[in-house]
PDB file of C-alpha atoms in Angstrom:
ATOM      1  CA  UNK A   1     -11.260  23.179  -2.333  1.00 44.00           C
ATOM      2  CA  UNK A   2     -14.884  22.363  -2.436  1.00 47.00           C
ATOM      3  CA  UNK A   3     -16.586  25.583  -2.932  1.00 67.00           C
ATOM      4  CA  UNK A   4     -19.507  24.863  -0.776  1.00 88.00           C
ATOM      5  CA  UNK A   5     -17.554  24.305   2.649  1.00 92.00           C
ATOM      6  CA  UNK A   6     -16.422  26.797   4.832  1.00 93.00           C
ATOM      7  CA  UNK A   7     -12.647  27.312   4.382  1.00 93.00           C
ATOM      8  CA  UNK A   8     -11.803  27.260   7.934  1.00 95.00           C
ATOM      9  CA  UNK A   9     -13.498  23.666   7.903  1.00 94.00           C
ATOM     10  CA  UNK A  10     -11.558  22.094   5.007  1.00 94.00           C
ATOM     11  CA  UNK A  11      -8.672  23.147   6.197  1.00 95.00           C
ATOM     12  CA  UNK A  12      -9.765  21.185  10.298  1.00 97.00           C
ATOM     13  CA  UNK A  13     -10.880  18.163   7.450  1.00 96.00           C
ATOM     14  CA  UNK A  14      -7.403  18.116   5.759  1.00 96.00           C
ATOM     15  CA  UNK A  15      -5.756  18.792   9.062  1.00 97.00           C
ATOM     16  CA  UNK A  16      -7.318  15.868  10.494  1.00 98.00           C
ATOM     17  CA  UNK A  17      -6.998  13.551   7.685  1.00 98.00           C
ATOM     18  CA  UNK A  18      -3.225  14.280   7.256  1.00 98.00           C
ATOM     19  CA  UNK A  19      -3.394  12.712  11.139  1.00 98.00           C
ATOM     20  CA  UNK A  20      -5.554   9.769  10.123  1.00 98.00           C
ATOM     21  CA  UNK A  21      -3.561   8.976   7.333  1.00 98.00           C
ATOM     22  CA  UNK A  22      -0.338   9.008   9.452  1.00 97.00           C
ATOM     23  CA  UNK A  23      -1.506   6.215  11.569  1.00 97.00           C
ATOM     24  CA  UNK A  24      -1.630   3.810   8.295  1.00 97.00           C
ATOM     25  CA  UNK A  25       2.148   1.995   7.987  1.00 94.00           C
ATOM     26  CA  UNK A  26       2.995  -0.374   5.315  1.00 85.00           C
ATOM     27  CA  UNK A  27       4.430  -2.947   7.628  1.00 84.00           C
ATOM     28  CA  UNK A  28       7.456  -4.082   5.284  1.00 83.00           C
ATOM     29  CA  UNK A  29       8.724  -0.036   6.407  1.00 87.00           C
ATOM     30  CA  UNK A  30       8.502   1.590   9.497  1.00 87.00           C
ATOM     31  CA  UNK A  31       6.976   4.709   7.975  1.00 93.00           C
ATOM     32  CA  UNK A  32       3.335   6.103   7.524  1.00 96.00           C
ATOM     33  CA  UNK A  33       1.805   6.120   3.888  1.00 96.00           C
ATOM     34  CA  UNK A  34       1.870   9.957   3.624  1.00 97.00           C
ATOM     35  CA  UNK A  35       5.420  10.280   4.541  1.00 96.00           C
ATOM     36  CA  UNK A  36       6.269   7.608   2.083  1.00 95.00           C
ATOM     37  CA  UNK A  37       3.809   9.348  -0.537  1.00 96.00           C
ATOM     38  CA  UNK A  38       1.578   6.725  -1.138  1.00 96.00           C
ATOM     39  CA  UNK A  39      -1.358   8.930  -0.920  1.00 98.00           C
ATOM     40  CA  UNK A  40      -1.566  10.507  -4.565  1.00 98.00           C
ATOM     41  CA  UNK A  41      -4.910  12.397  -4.626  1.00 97.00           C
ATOM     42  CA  UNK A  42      -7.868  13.309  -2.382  1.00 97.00           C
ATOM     43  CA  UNK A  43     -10.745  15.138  -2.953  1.00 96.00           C
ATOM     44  CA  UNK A  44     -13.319  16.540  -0.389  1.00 96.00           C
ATOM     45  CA  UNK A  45     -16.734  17.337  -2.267  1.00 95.00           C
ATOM     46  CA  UNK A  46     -19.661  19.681  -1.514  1.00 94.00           C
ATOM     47  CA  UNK A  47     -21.100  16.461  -0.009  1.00 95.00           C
ATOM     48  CA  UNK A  48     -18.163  15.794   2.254  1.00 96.00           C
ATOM     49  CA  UNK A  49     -17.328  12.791   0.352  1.00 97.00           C
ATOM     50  CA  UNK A  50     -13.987  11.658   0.379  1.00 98.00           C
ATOM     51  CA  UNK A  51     -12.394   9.825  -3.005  1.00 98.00           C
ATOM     52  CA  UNK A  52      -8.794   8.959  -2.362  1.00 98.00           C
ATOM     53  CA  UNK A  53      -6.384   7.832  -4.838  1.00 98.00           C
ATOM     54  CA  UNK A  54      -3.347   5.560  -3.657  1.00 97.00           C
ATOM     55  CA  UNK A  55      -0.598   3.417  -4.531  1.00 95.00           C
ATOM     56  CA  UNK A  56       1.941   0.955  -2.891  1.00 93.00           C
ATOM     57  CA  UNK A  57       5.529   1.241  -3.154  1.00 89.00           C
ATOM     58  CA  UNK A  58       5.417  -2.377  -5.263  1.00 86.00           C
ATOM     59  CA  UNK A  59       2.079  -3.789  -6.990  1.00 81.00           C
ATOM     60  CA  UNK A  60       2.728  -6.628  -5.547  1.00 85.00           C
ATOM     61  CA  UNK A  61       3.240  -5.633  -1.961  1.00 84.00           C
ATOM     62  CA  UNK A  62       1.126  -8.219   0.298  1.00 84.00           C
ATOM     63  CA  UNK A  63      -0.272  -6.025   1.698  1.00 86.00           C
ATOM     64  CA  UNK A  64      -2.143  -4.980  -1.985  1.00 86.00           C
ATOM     65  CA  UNK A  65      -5.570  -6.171  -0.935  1.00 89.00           C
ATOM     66  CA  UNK A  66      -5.958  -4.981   2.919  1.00 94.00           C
ATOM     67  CA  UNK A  67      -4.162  -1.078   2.770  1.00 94.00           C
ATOM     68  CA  UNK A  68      -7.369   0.411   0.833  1.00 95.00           C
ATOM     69  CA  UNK A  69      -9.343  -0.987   3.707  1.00 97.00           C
ATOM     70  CA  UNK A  70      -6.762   0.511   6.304  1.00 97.00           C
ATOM     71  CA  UNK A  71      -6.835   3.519   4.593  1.00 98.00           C
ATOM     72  CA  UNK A  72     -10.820   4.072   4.074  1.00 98.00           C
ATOM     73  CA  UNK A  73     -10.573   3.099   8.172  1.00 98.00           C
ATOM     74  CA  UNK A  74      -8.542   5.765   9.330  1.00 98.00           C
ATOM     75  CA  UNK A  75     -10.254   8.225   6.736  1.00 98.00           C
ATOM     76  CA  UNK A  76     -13.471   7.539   8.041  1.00 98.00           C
ATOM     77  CA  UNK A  77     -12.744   7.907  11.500  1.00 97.00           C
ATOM     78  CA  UNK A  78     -11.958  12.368  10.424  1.00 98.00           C
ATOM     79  CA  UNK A  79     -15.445  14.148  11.412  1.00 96.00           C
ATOM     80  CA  UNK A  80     -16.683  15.650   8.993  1.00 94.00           C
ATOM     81  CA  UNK A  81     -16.479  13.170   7.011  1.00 97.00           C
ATOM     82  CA  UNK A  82     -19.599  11.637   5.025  1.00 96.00           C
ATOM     83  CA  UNK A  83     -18.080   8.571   2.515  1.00 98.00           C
ATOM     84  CA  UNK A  84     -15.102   7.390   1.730  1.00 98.00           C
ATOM     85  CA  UNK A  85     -13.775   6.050  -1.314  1.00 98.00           C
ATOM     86  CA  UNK A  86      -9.982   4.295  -2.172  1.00 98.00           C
ATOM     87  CA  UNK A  87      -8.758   3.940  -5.465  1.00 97.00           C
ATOM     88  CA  UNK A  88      -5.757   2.405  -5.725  1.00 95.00           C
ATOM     89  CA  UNK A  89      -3.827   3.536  -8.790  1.00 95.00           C
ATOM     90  CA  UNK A  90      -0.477   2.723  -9.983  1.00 93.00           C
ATOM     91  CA  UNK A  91       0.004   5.366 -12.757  1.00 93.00           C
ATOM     92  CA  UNK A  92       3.099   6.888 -12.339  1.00 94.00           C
ATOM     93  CA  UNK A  93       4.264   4.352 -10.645  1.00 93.00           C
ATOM     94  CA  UNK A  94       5.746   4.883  -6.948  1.00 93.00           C
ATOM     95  CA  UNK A  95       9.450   5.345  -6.249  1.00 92.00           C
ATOM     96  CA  UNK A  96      11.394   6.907  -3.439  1.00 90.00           C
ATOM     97  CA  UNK A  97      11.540  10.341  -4.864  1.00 92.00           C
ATOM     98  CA  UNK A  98       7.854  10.305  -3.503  1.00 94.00           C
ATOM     99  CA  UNK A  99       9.062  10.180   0.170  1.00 94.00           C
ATOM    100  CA  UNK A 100       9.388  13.368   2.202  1.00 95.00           C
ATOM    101  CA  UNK A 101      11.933  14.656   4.239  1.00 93.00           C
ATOM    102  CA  UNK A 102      11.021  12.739   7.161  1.00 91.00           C
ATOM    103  CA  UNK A 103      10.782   9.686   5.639  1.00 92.00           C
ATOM    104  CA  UNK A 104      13.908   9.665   3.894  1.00 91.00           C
ATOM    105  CA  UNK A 105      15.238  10.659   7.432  1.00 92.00           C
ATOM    106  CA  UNK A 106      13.650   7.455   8.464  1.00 88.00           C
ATOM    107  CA  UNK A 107      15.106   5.105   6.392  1.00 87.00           C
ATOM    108  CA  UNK A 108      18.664   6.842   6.482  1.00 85.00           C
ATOM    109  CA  UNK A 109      18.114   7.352   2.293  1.00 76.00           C
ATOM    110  CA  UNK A 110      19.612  10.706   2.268  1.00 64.00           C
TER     111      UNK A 110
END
């Protein structure tokens, strides 16, 4: 937690962002990026600047080269919220252990 924000306004931020994130599907599955756990990293800085790291459930998802950009979007759109940077990383690589509850739920994988 950055150490120069209020706590009671990282925690709105994170709130918020775990909304904004929600709203970004891979559209080969009919289920957000968090759920799926796709989102690997963010951190909020002094600065309110937002570095995400990322991944896709396949590097070569078509997708690859427009989901940052979706991402960064939604991100951008939390108040707060000065600059946003996506990384996308593919180190460990994503598998469905990643998913949540929910999405597992989803996609009838339980």
């Amino acid at each position: 937690m950055p150490s120069g924000l209020p706590e009671a306004e990282v925690e709105r931020i994170t709130t918020d962002l775990i909304g904004a994130l929600k709203t970004v599907y891979d559209p080969e599955i009919p289920v957000d990026i968090y759920e799926l756990g796709l989102i690997y990293r963010v951190d909020l800085d002094d600065d309110r600047n937002l570095t995400i790291d990322m991944t896709l459930t396949a590097p070569g998802c078509p997708v690859a080269g427009e989901m940052p950009g979706w991402v960064e979007n939604a991100a951008r759109g939390v108040e707060g919220i000065q600059d946003v940077t996506v990384n996308m990383v593919f180190d460990p690589p994503w598998d469905a252990s990643r998913m949540s509850e929910e999405a597992q739920v989803a996609l009838n994988w339980w």
